Amino acid sequence: MKTRLAAALVALSLLGSAAMAAAPTMKIVSFTGQIQIKNADGSITGVVPGAPLPEIPAGAEIQVLTGEAVFQSGETVVQANAGDTFSFNAPAAGGQVSIATVGDKTEIKVVVGKSEASLGKGDSVSVTADAGKASQIAAVTGEVSVVSDGKTQNLTQGQTMAAATAAPPAVPATPPP
């Protein structure tokens, strides 16, 4: 009986840590200036040049205090400038990421493949990226302008579009002997 209980506890522990490991995070790709991250638990992390770069957990609110910054979660890239504030959220499993603007003067870009969504005050998008399938961009709130393959499309709440995928790198020709 104790052996079964111990085995069950170990299995639950492994499942729990696997689920936690699978929880999407956001990383800081590049930045100048200062960034402030407010986590869901209320703790605040400041990021300055030369400091270790933290993984940003789902449920966080990110503010670029000075300079500019590029963030990434899976296939979703966020470009923000000084004064921009946005929230990052993602379910514990799956390829969905949600980005929402916070504040009156925030204007950020959300890039997926070759598609770029412009978000302003009150806008939010959901990006679904499944391996082997085309990524989807959905307007959750507001009106979001998306440029994809040189064409602009405005998405309103509830509308979705497929993101243009980046072309695979060209294979260099073998030089003649």
Short mmCIF file of C-alpha atoms in Angstrom, two decimals:
data_model
loop_
_atom_site.label_atom_id
_atom_site.label_comp_id
_atom_site.label_asym_id
_atom_site.label_seq_id
_atom_site.Cartn_x
_atom_site.Cartn_y
_atom_site.Cartn_z
CA MET A 1 0.00 0.00 0.00
CA LYS A 2 2.79 2.44 0.92
CA THR A 3 4.64 1.53 -2.27
CA ARG A 4 1.59 2.35 -4.40
CA LEU A 5 1.07 5.63 -2.56
CA ALA A 6 4.73 6.58 -3.01
CA ALA A 7 4.59 5.67 -6.71
CA ALA A 8 1.43 7.74 -7.14
CA LEU A 9 3.01 10.74 -5.41
CA VAL A 10 6.12 10.48 -7.60
CA ALA A 11 3.96 10.27 -10.74
CA LEU A 12 1.93 13.32 -9.68
CA SER A 13 5.12 15.19 -8.88
CA LEU A 14 6.55 14.41 -12.32
CA LEU A 15 3.32 15.43 -14.04
CA GLY A 16 3.23 18.67 -12.07
CA SER A 17 6.81 19.58 -12.91
CA ALA A 18 6.27 18.67 -16.58
CA ALA A 19 3.22 20.95 -16.68
CA MET A 20 5.16 23.75 -15.02
CA ALA A 21 8.04 23.28 -17.45
CA ALA A 22 5.63 23.50 -20.37
CA ALA A 23 4.14 26.81 -19.21
CA PRO A 24 5.03 29.41 -21.85
CA THR A 25 7.24 32.29 -20.82
CA MET A 26 8.44 35.41 -22.58
CA LYS A 27 12.08 36.35 -22.95
CA ILE A 28 13.78 39.66 -23.56
CA VAL A 29 15.53 39.42 -26.94
CA SER A 30 17.13 42.87 -26.90
CA PHE A 31 16.71 46.21 -25.16
CA THR A 32 18.20 49.58 -24.41
CA GLY A 33 17.27 51.51 -21.30
CA GLN A 34 15.18 50.07 -18.47
CA ILE A 35 12.30 47.60 -18.22
CA GLN A 36 9.96 46.90 -15.31
CA ILE A 37 8.14 43.58 -14.98
CA LYS A 38 5.18 43.29 -12.60
CA ASN A 39 4.44 39.62 -11.98
CA ALA A 40 0.97 38.21 -11.29
CA ASP A 41 1.91 37.83 -7.61
CA GLY A 42 2.59 41.59 -7.39
CA SER A 43 6.38 41.30 -7.23
CA ILE A 44 8.33 43.72 -9.42
CA THR A 45 11.56 43.01 -11.28
CA GLY A 46 13.66 45.79 -12.77
CA VAL A 47 15.88 45.06 -15.75
CA VAL A 48 18.82 47.27 -16.73
CA PRO A 49 21.69 46.74 -19.19
CA GLY A 50 24.26 44.29 -17.87
CA ALA A 51 21.83 42.62 -15.45
CA PRO A 52 20.70 39.00 -15.85
CA LEU A 53 17.65 38.72 -18.12
CA PRO A 54 14.70 37.06 -16.36
CA GLU A 55 12.17 34.75 -17.98
CA ILE A 56 8.85 36.61 -17.93
CA PRO A 57 6.01 34.39 -16.66
CA ALA A 58 2.46 34.40 -17.99
CA GLY A 59 0.29 36.95 -16.23
CA ALA A 60 3.02 39.60 -16.16
CA GLU A 61 2.71 43.26 -17.07
CA ILE A 62 5.77 44.67 -18.83
CA GLN A 63 6.65 48.37 -19.02
CA VAL A 64 9.50 49.82 -21.07
CA LEU A 65 10.58 52.73 -18.89
CA THR A 66 13.29 54.06 -21.23
CA GLY A 67 14.75 53.01 -24.55
CA GLU A 68 13.23 50.25 -26.64
CA ALA A 69 12.85 46.49 -26.30
CA VAL A 70 12.05 43.32 -28.21
CA PHE A 71 10.41 40.36 -26.45
CA GLN A 72 9.58 36.85 -27.68
CA SER A 73 7.35 33.97 -26.66
CA GLY A 74 7.41 31.08 -29.09
CA GLU A 75 6.70 32.49 -32.55
CA THR A 76 5.30 35.76 -31.16
CA VAL A 77 7.58 38.82 -31.05
CA VAL A 78 6.63 42.09 -29.32
CA GLN A 79 8.37 45.39 -30.14
CA ALA A 80 7.90 48.21 -27.61
CA ASN A 81 9.34 51.67 -26.94
CA ALA A 82 9.75 53.95 -23.93
CA GLY A 83 6.43 54.48 -22.18
CA ASP A 84 4.78 51.35 -23.62
CA THR A 85 3.10 48.92 -21.23
CA PHE A 86 1.54 45.59 -22.15
CA SER A 87 0.45 42.36 -20.51
CA PHE A 88 1.57 38.88 -21.52
CA ASN A 89 -0.57 35.85 -20.89
CA ALA A 90 -0.55 32.24 -22.03
CA PRO A 91 -2.38 29.10 -20.98
CA ALA A 92 -0.33 26.45 -19.20
CA ALA A 93 -0.22 24.30 -22.33
CA GLY A 94 -0.76 24.90 -26.01
CA GLY A 95 0.64 27.40 -28.43
CA GLN A 96 -1.54 30.40 -27.59
CA VAL A 97 -0.19 33.76 -26.42
CA SER A 98 -2.22 36.85 -25.52
CA ILE A 99 -0.83 40.39 -25.66
CA ALA A 100 -2.84 43.38 -24.43
CA THR A 101 -1.90 47.05 -24.30
CA VAL A 102 -2.06 48.82 -20.95
CA GLY A 103 -2.04 52.59 -20.64
CA ASP A 104 -3.20 55.48 -22.78
CA LYS A 105 -0.15 56.03 -24.95
CA THR A 106 1.02 52.48 -25.62
CA GLU A 107 1.65 51.58 -29.26
CA ILE A 108 3.33 48.23 -29.75
CA LYS A 109 3.96 45.85 -32.65
CA VAL A 110 3.22 42.13 -32.42
CA VAL A 111 5.04 40.18 -35.13
CA VAL A 112 4.25 36.60 -36.15
CA GLY A 113 6.12 35.27 -39.17
CA LYS A 114 5.86 37.97 -41.83
CA SER A 115 2.73 39.53 -40.30
CA GLU A 116 2.84 42.61 -38.07
CA ALA A 117 -0.09 43.73 -35.91
CA SER A 118 -0.18 47.29 -34.55
CA LEU A 119 -1.81 47.63 -31.13
CA GLY A 120 -2.81 50.89 -29.48
CA LYS A 121 -4.84 51.90 -26.43
CA GLY A 122 -7.27 49.15 -25.40
CA ASP A 123 -6.22 46.64 -28.07
CA SER A 124 -5.39 43.01 -27.46
CA VAL A 125 -4.58 40.04 -29.66
CA SER A 126 -4.35 36.32 -29.28
CA VAL A 127 -1.76 34.44 -31.32
CA THR A 128 -2.08 30.70 -31.87
CA ALA A 129 0.98 28.94 -33.24
CA ASP A 130 0.71 25.19 -33.74
CA ALA A 131 3.70 23.26 -35.02
CA GLY A 132 3.28 22.47 -38.69
CA LYS A 133 0.22 24.73 -39.08
CA ALA A 134 -0.17 28.38 -40.01
CA SER A 135 -0.20 30.75 -37.04
CA GLN A 136 -3.41 32.68 -36.38
CA ILE A 137 -3.79 36.27 -35.17
CA ALA A 138 -7.11 37.16 -33.54
CA ALA A 139 -8.31 40.56 -32.35
CA VAL A 140 -9.64 40.07 -28.82
CA THR A 141 -10.47 43.73 -28.11
CA GLY A 142 -10.26 46.92 -30.13
CA GLU A 143 -9.37 47.28 -33.80
CA VAL A 144 -6.01 45.90 -34.81
CA SER A 145 -4.25 46.78 -38.06
CA VAL A 146 -2.28 43.84 -39.48
CA VAL A 147 0.20 44.13 -42.34
CA SER A 148 0.81 40.77 -43.98
CA ASP A 149 2.67 40.26 -47.27
CA GLY A 150 2.42 44.00 -47.96
CA LYS A 151 -1.37 44.12 -47.52
CA THR A 152 -3.11 45.81 -44.59
CA GLN A 153 -6.18 44.30 -42.97
CA ASN A 154 -8.08 45.71 -39.99
CA LEU A 155 -9.32 43.10 -37.54
CA THR A 156 -12.12 43.94 -35.12
CA GLN A 157 -13.05 42.03 -31.99
CA GLY A 158 -13.46 38.33 -32.77
CA GLN A 159 -11.91 38.41 -36.25
CA THR A 160 -9.01 36.09 -37.05
CA MET A 161 -6.52 35.82 -39.89
CA ALA A 162 -3.69 33.47 -40.81
CA ALA A 163 -0.25 34.98 -40.31
CA ALA A 164 2.01 34.98 -43.35
CA THR A 165 4.81 32.53 -42.69
CA ALA A 166 8.41 33.49 -43.11
CA ALA A 167 10.01 32.01 -46.19
CA PRO A 168 12.48 29.22 -45.47
CA PRO A 169 16.10 30.23 -46.01
CA ALA A 170 17.32 29.70 -49.54
CA VAL A 171 19.60 26.75 -50.07
CA PRO A 172 22.85 28.01 -51.56
CA ALA A 173 23.72 26.58 -54.94
CA THR A 174 26.70 24.31 -55.07
CA PRO A 175 29.50 26.14 -56.86
CA PRO A 176 30.68 24.48 -60.06
CA PRO A 177 33.97 22.57 -59.77
#
